[in-house]
mmCIF file with all atom_site columns, C-alpha atoms in Angstrom:
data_model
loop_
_atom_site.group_PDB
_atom_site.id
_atom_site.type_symbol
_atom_site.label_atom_id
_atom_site.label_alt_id
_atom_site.label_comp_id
_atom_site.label_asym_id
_atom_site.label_entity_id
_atom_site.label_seq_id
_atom_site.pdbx_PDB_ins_code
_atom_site.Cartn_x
_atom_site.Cartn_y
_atom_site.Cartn_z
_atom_site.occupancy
_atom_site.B_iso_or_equiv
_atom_site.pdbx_formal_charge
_atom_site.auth_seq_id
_atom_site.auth_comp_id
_atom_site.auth_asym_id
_atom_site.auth_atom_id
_atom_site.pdbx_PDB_model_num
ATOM 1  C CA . UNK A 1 1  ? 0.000   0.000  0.000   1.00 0.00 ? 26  UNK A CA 1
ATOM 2  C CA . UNK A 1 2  ? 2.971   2.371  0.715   1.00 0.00 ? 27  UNK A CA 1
ATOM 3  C CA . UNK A 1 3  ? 3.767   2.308  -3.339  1.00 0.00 ? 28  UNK A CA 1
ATOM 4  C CA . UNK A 1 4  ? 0.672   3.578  -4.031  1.00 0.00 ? 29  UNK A CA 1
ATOM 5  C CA . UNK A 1 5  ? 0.120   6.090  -1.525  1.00 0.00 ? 30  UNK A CA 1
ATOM 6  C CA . UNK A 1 6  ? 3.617   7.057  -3.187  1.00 0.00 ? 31  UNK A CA 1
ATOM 7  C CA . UNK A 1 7  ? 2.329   7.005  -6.272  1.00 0.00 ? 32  UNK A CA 1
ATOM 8  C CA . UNK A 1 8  ? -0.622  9.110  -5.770  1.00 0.00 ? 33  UNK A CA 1
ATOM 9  C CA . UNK A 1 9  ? 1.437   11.540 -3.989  1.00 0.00 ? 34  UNK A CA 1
ATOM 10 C CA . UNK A 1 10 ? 3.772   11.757 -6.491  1.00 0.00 ? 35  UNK A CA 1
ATOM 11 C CA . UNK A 1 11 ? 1.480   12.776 -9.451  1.00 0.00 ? 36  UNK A CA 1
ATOM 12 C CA . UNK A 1 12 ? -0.132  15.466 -6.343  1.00 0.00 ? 37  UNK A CA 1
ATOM 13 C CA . UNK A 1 13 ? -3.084  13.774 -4.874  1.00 0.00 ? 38  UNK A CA 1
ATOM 14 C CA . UNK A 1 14 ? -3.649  13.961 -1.231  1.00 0.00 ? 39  UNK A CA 1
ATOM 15 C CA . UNK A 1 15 ? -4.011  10.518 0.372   1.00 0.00 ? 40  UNK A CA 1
ATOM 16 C CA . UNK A 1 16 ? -6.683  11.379 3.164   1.00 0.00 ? 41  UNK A CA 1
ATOM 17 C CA . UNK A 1 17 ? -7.273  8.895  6.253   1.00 0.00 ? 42  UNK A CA 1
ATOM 18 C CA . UNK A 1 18 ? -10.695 7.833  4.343   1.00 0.00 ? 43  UNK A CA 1
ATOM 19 C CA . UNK A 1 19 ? -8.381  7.139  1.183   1.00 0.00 ? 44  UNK A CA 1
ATOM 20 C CA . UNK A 1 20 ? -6.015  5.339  3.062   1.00 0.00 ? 45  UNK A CA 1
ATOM 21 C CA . UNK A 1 21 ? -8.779  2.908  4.598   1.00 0.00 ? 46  UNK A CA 1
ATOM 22 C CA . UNK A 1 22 ? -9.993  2.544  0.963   1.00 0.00 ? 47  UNK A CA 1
ATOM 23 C CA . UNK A 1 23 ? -6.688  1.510  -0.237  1.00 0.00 ? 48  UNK A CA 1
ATOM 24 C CA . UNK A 1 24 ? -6.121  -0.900 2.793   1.00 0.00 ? 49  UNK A CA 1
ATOM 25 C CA . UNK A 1 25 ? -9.470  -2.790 2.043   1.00 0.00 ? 50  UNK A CA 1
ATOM 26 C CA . UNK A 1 26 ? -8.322  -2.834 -1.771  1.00 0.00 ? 51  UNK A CA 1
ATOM 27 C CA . UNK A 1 27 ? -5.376  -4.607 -1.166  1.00 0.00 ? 52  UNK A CA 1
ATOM 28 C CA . UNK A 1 28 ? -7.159  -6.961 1.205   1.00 0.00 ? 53  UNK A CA 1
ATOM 29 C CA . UNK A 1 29 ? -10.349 -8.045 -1.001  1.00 0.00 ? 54  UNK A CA 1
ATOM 30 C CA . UNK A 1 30 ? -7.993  -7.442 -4.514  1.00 0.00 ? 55  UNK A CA 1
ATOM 31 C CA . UNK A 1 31 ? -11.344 -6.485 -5.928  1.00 0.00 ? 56  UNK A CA 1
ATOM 32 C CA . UNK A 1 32 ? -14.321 -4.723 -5.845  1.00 0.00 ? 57  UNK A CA 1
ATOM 33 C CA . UNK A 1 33 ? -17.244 -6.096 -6.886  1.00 0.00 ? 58  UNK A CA 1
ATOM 34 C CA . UNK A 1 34 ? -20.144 -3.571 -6.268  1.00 0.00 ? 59  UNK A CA 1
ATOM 35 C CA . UNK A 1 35 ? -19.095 -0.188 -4.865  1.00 0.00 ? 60  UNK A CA 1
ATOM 36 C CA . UNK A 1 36 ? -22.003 0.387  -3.065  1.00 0.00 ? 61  UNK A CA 1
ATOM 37 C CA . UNK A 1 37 ? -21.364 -2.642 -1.109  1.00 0.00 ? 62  UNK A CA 1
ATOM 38 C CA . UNK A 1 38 ? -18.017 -2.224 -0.750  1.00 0.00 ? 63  UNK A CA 1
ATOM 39 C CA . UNK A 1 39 ? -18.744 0.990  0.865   1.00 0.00 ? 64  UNK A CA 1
ATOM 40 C CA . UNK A 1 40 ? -21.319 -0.446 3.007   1.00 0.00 ? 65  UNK A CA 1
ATOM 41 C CA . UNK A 1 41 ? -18.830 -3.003 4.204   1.00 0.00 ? 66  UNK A CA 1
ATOM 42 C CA . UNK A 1 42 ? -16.279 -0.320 4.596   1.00 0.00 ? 67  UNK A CA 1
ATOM 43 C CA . UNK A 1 43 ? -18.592 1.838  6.843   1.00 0.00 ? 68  UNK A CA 1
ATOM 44 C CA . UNK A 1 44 ? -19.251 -0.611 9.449   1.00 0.00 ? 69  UNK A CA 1
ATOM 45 C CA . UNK A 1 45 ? -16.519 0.046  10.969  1.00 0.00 ? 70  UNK A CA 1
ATOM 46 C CA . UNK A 1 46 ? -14.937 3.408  9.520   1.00 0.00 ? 71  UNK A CA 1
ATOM 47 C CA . UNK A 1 47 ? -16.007 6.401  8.817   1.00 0.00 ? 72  UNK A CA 1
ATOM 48 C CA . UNK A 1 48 ? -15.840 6.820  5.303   1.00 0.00 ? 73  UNK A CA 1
ATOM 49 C CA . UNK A 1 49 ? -18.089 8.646  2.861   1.00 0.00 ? 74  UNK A CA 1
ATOM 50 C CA . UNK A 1 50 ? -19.969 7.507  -0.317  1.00 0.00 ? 75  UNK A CA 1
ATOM 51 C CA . UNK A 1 51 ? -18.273 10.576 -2.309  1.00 0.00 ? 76  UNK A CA 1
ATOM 52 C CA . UNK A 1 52 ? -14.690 9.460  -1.199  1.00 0.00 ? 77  UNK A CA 1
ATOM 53 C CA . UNK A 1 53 ? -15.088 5.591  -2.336  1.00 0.00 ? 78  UNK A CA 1
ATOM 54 C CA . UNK A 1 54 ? -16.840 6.645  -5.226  1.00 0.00 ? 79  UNK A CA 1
ATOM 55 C CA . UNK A 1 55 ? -13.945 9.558  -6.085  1.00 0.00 ? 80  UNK A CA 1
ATOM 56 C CA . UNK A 1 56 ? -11.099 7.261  -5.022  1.00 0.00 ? 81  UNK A CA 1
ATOM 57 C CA . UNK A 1 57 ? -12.138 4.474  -6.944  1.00 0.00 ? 82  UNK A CA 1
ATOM 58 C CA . UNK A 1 58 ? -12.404 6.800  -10.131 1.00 0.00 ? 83  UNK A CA 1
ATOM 59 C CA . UNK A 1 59 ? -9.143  7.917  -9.215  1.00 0.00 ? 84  UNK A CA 1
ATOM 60 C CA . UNK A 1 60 ? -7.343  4.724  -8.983  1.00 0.00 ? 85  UNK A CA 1
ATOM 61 C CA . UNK A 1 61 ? -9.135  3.687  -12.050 1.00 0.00 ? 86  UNK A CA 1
ATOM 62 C CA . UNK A 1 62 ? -8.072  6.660  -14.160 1.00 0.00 ? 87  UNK A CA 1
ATOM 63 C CA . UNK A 1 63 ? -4.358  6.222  -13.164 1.00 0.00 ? 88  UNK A CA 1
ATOM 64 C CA . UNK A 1 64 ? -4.164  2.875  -13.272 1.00 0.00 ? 89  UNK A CA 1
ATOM 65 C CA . UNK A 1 65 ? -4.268  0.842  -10.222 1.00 0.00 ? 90  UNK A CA 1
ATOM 66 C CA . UNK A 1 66 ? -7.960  -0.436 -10.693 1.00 0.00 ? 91  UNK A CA 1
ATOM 67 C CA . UNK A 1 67 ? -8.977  -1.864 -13.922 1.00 0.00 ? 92  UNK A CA 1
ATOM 68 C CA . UNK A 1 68 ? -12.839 -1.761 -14.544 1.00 0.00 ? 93  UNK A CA 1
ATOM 69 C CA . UNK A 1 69 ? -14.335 -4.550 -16.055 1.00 0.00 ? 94  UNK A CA 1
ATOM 70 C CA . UNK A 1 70 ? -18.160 -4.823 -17.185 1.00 0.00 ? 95  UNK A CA 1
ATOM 71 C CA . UNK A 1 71 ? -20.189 -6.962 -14.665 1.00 0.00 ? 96  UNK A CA 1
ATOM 72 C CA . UNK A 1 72 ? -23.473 -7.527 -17.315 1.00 0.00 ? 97  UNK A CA 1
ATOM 73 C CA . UNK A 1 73 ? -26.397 -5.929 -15.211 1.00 0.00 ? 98  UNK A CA 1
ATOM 74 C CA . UNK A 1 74 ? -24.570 -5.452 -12.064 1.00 0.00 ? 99  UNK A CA 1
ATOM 75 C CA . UNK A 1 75 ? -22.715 -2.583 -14.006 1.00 0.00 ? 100 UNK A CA 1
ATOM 76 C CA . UNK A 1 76 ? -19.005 -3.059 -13.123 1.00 0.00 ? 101 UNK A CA 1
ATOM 77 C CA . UNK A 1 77 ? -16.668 -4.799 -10.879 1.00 0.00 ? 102 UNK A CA 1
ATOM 78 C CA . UNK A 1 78 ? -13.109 -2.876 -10.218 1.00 0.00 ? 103 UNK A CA 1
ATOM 79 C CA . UNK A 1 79 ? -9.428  -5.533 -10.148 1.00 0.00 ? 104 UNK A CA 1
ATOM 80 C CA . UNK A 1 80 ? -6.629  -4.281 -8.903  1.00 0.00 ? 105 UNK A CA 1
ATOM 81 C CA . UNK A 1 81 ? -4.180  -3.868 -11.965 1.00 0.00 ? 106 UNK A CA 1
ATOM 82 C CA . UNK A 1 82 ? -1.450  -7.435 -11.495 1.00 0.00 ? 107 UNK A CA 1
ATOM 83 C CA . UNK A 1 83 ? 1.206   -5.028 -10.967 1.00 0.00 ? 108 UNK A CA 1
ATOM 84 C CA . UNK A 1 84 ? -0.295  -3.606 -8.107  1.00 0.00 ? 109 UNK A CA 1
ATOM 85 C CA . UNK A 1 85 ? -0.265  -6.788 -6.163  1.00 0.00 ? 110 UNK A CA 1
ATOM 86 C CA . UNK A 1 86 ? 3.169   -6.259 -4.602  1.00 0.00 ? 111 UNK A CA 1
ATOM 87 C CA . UNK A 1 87 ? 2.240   -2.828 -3.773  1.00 0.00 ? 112 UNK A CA 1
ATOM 88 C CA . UNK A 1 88 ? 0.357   -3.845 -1.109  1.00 0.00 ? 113 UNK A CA 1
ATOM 89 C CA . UNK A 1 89 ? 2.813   -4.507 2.074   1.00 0.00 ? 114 UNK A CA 1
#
């Protein structure tokens, strides 16, 4: 997780607590599979808000850490790009 944080950093994002919780249950589950439920799961026991998973997630996505793939009705399910596997100490 430190790699990406570094990443993000790098190209001047600001890695908020909320983020950081995001990116620690990313590189737990390796996928998302509805973000809505994700975020539900995630605010069980942190509090993080439906505009920061929703904005992180298009963030990761648009540099590259999350790949989106179509999910047929469900609308889409997020992977962690492969390379971003070892990025998650």
């Amino acid at each position: 997780m430190n790699n990406m944080t570094a990443l993000l950093t790098d190209r001047g994002y600001l890695v908020s607590q909320q983020r950081r919780i995001i990116l620690e249950a990313l590189c737990r589950e390796r996928r998302i599979y509805d973000v809505e439920a994700f975020w539900l799961a995630l605010r069980e026991k942190n509090p993080v808000s439906w505009s920061t998973v929703r904005g992180t997630v298009r963030l990761l996505t648009n540099v590259g850490l999350l790949i989106p793939q179509p999910a047929g009705t469900r609308g889409q399910t997020y992977t962690l790009a492969t390379n971003v596997f070892g990025h998650c100490h």
